[in-house]
């Protein structure tokens, strides 16, 4: 009888140990967010159109709205939202697929674009650029907000104050 009780306890202990093994843990999946808000700032070099680049993973047919508010420093904002192709500057979803930045504001004006439809599941870069030729001085601040009808995932930390290569803005 004692041997039988000992075997039951031993089997129960083994089941608990195996059941709690880290090798069997299910990976935690990021459920995502539907609201993103972050304060940003530019500190551009002389004669440089600079940008902060944010990265997000969106699902196909997601509908998003982007706003850039609280713009300071006599800054003129331009935006680019493009799929990640290993480099920045793909077709801009905000400018009908053109390679230009979306730019329709004056100094310290806010930008708000809604009903942006994500065409394919993937990683997208949002570039918040400061136009050197239309802005005054070297720096400024802003707040970026993204609202989505489906959950999305924030990517790597933003890239700050990068020179906006092949910068050209257009208002459509």
JSON list of N, CA and C in Angstrom, two decimals, residues 2 15 21 34 38 42 46 52 54 62 64-65 75-76 78 90-91 93 103 107 109-112 121-122 126 144 155:
[
{"chain": "A", "resi": 2, "resn": "UNK", "atom": "N", "xyz": [1.92, 1.24, 0.86]},
{"chain": "A", "resi": 2, "resn": "UNK", "atom": "CA", "xyz": [2.81, 2.40, 0.91]},
{"chain": "A", "resi": 2, "resn": "UNK", "atom": "C", "xyz": [3.52, 2.60, -0.43]},
{"chain": "A", "resi": 15, "resn": "UNK", "atom": "N", "xyz": [4.03, 14.66, -13.49]},
{"chain": "A", "resi": 15, "resn": "UNK", "atom": "CA", "xyz": [3.05, 15.33, -14.34]},
{"chain": "A", "resi": 15, "resn": "UNK", "atom": "C", "xyz": [3.10, 16.84, -14.13]},
{"chain": "A", "resi": 21, "resn": "UNK", "atom": "N", "xyz": [6.83, 22.78, -17.67]},
{"chain": "A", "resi": 21, "resn": "UNK", "atom": "CA", "xyz": [8.06, 22.95, -18.41]},
{"chain": "A", "resi": 21, "resn": "UNK", "atom": "C", "xyz": [8.00, 24.19, -19.29]},
{"chain": "A", "resi": 34, "resn": "UNK", "atom": "N", "xyz": [-5.15, 49.90, -30.94]},
{"chain": "A", "resi": 34, "resn": "UNK", "atom": "CA", "xyz": [-5.95, 50.61, -31.94]},
{"chain": "A", "resi": 34, "resn": "UNK", "atom": "C", "xyz": [-5.76, 52.12, -31.82]},
{"chain": "A", "resi": 38, "resn": "UNK", "atom": "N", "xyz": [2.25, 59.75, -29.58]},
{"chain": "A", "resi": 38, "resn": "UNK", "atom": "CA", "xyz": [3.62, 59.97, -29.14]},
{"chain": "A", "resi": 38, "resn": "UNK", "atom": "C", "xyz": [4.05, 61.39, -29.48]},
{"chain": "A", "resi": 42, "resn": "UNK", "atom": "N", "xyz": [11.98, 67.46, -33.92]},
{"chain": "A", "resi": 42, "resn": "UNK", "atom": "CA", "xyz": [13.02, 67.48, -34.93]},
{"chain": "A", "resi": 42, "resn": "UNK", "atom": "C", "xyz": [14.14, 68.39, -34.47]},
{"chain": "A", "resi": 46, "resn": "UNK", "atom": "N", "xyz": [21.52, 72.26, -40.90]},
{"chain": "A", "resi": 46, "resn": "UNK", "atom": "CA", "xyz": [21.29, 73.39, -41.79]},
{"chain": "A", "resi": 46, "resn": "UNK", "atom": "C", "xyz": [21.01, 72.88, -43.21]},
{"chain": "A", "resi": 52, "resn": "UNK", "atom": "N", "xyz": [11.36, 62.05, -38.81]},
{"chain": "A", "resi": 52, "resn": "UNK", "atom": "CA", "xyz": [11.31, 60.98, -37.81]},
{"chain": "A", "resi": 52, "resn": "UNK", "atom": "C", "xyz": [10.49, 59.87, -38.45]},
{"chain": "A", "resi": 54, "resn": "UNK", "atom": "N", "xyz": [8.50, 56.28, -38.00]},
{"chain": "A", "resi": 54, "resn": "UNK", "atom": "CA", "xyz": [7.84, 55.34, -37.09]},
{"chain": "A", "resi": 54, "resn": "UNK", "atom": "C", "xyz": [7.47, 54.10, -37.90]},
{"chain": "A", "resi": 62, "resn": "UNK", "atom": "N", "xyz": [-7.28, 47.32, -43.11]},
{"chain": "A", "resi": 62, "resn": "UNK", "atom": "CA", "xyz": [-7.38, 48.18, -41.92]},
{"chain": "A", "resi": 62, "resn": "UNK", "atom": "C", "xyz": [-7.62, 49.61, -42.38]},
{"chain": "A", "resi": 64, "resn": "UNK", "atom": "N", "xyz": [-7.22, 53.49, -41.13]},
{"chain": "A", "resi": 64, "resn": "UNK", "atom": "CA", "xyz": [-6.56, 54.30, -40.11]},
{"chain": "A", "resi": 64, "resn": "UNK", "atom": "C", "xyz": [-6.77, 55.79, -40.35]},
{"chain": "A", "resi": 65, "resn": "UNK", "atom": "N", "xyz": [-6.55, 56.54, -39.29]},
{"chain": "A", "resi": 65, "resn": "UNK", "atom": "CA", "xyz": [-6.52, 58.00, -39.35]},
{"chain": "A", "resi": 65, "resn": "UNK", "atom": "C", "xyz": [-5.22, 58.44, -38.70]},
{"chain": "A", "resi": 75, "resn": "UNK", "atom": "N", "xyz": [7.43, 75.12, -37.96]},
{"chain": "A", "resi": 75, "resn": "UNK", "atom": "CA", "xyz": [7.71, 73.94, -38.76]},
{"chain": "A", "resi": 75, "resn": "UNK", "atom": "C", "xyz": [6.59, 73.68, -39.76]},
{"chain": "A", "resi": 76, "resn": "UNK", "atom": "N", "xyz": [6.98, 73.21, -40.95]},
{"chain": "A", "resi": 76, "resn": "UNK", "atom": "CA", "xyz": [6.03, 72.79, -41.97]},
{"chain": "A", "resi": 76, "resn": "UNK", "atom": "C", "xyz": [6.16, 71.27, -42.09]},
{"chain": "A", "resi": 78, "resn": "UNK", "atom": "N", "xyz": [5.39, 67.42, -43.49]},
{"chain": "A", "resi": 78, "resn": "UNK", "atom": "CA", "xyz": [5.08, 66.59, -44.65]},
{"chain": "A", "resi": 78, "resn": "UNK", "atom": "C", "xyz": [5.08, 65.14, -44.18]},
{"chain": "A", "resi": 90, "resn": "UNK", "atom": "N", "xyz": [8.96, 54.13, -50.48]},
{"chain": "A", "resi": 90, "resn": "UNK", "atom": "CA", "xyz": [8.14, 53.42, -51.47]},
{"chain": "A", "resi": 90, "resn": "UNK", "atom": "C", "xyz": [6.94, 54.27, -51.84]},
{"chain": "A", "resi": 91, "resn": "UNK", "atom": "N", "xyz": [6.00, 53.72, -52.61]},
{"chain": "A", "resi": 91, "resn": "UNK", "atom": "CA", "xyz": [4.79, 54.47, -52.96]},
{"chain": "A", "resi": 91, "resn": "UNK", "atom": "C", "xyz": [4.05, 54.95, -51.72]},
{"chain": "A", "resi": 93, "resn": "UNK", "atom": "N", "xyz": [1.06, 55.99, -49.57]},
{"chain": "A", "resi": 93, "resn": "UNK", "atom": "CA", "xyz": [-0.38, 55.77, -49.51]},
{"chain": "A", "resi": 93, "resn": "UNK", "atom": "C", "xyz": [-1.17, 57.07, -49.33]},
{"chain": "A", "resi": 103, "resn": "UNK", "atom": "N", "xyz": [2.16, 66.99, -48.36]},
{"chain": "A", "resi": 103, "resn": "UNK", "atom": "CA", "xyz": [2.43, 68.24, -47.66]},
{"chain": "A", "resi": 103, "resn": "UNK", "atom": "C", "xyz": [1.48, 69.33, -48.10]},
{"chain": "A", "resi": 107, "resn": "UNK", "atom": "N", "xyz": [3.32, 76.90, -41.81]},
{"chain": "A", "resi": 107, "resn": "UNK", "atom": "CA", "xyz": [4.06, 76.79, -40.56]},
{"chain": "A", "resi": 107, "resn": "UNK", "atom": "C", "xyz": [3.13, 76.54, -39.37]},
{"chain": "A", "resi": 109, "resn": "UNK", "atom": "N", "xyz": [1.00, 74.38, -38.69]},
{"chain": "A", "resi": 109, "resn": "UNK", "atom": "CA", "xyz": [-0.36, 73.86, -38.93]},
{"chain": "A", "resi": 109, "resn": "UNK", "atom": "C", "xyz": [-0.41, 72.37, -38.68]},
{"chain": "A", "resi": 110, "resn": "UNK", "atom": "N", "xyz": [-1.56, 71.93, -38.19]},
{"chain": "A", "resi": 110, "resn": "UNK", "atom": "CA", "xyz": [-1.78, 70.52, -37.93]},
{"chain": "A", "resi": 110, "resn": "UNK", "atom": "C", "xyz": [-2.19, 69.81, -39.21]},
{"chain": "A", "resi": 111, "resn": "UNK", "atom": "N", "xyz": [-1.95, 68.50, -39.25]},
{"chain": "A", "resi": 111, "resn": "UNK", "atom": "CA", "xyz": [-2.33, 67.66, -40.38]},
{"chain": "A", "resi": 111, "resn": "UNK", "atom": "C", "xyz": [-3.25, 66.57, -39.85]},
{"chain": "A", "resi": 112, "resn": "UNK", "atom": "N", "xyz": [-4.33, 66.33, -40.54]},
{"chain": "A", "resi": 112, "resn": "UNK", "atom": "CA", "xyz": [-5.25, 65.25, -40.16]},
{"chain": "A", "resi": 112, "resn": "UNK", "atom": "C", "xyz": [-5.76, 64.58, -41.43]},
{"chain": "A", "resi": 121, "resn": "UNK", "atom": "N", "xyz": [-1.33, 43.33, -45.81]},
{"chain": "A", "resi": 121, "resn": "UNK", "atom": "CA", "xyz": [-0.76, 43.10, -44.49]},
{"chain": "A", "resi": 121, "resn": "UNK", "atom": "C", "xyz": [0.75, 43.25, -44.59]},
{"chain": "A", "resi": 122, "resn": "UNK", "atom": "N", "xyz": [1.34, 43.98, -43.64]},
{"chain": "A", "resi": 122, "resn": "UNK", "atom": "CA", "xyz": [2.79, 44.15, -43.66]},
{"chain": "A", "resi": 122, "resn": "UNK", "atom": "C", "xyz": [3.25, 45.25, -42.74]},
{"chain": "A", "resi": 126, "resn": "UNK", "atom": "N", "xyz": [5.93, 55.29, -41.27]},
{"chain": "A", "resi": 126, "resn": "UNK", "atom": "CA", "xyz": [5.33, 56.62, -41.29]},
{"chain": "A", "resi": 126, "resn": "UNK", "atom": "C", "xyz": [6.44, 57.63, -41.05]},
{"chain": "A", "resi": 144, "resn": "UNK", "atom": "N", "xyz": [2.18, 62.91, -32.75]},
{"chain": "A", "resi": 144, "resn": "UNK", "atom": "CA", "xyz": [1.61, 62.04, -33.78]},
{"chain": "A", "resi": 144, "resn": "UNK", "atom": "C", "xyz": [0.58, 61.12, -33.12]},
{"chain": "A", "resi": 155, "resn": "UNK", "atom": "N", "xyz": [6.18, 49.01, -34.25]},
{"chain": "A", "resi": 155, "resn": "UNK", "atom": "CA", "xyz": [7.46, 48.38, -34.60]},
{"chain": "A", "resi": 155, "resn": "UNK", "atom": "C", "xyz": [8.60, 48.88, -33.74]}
]
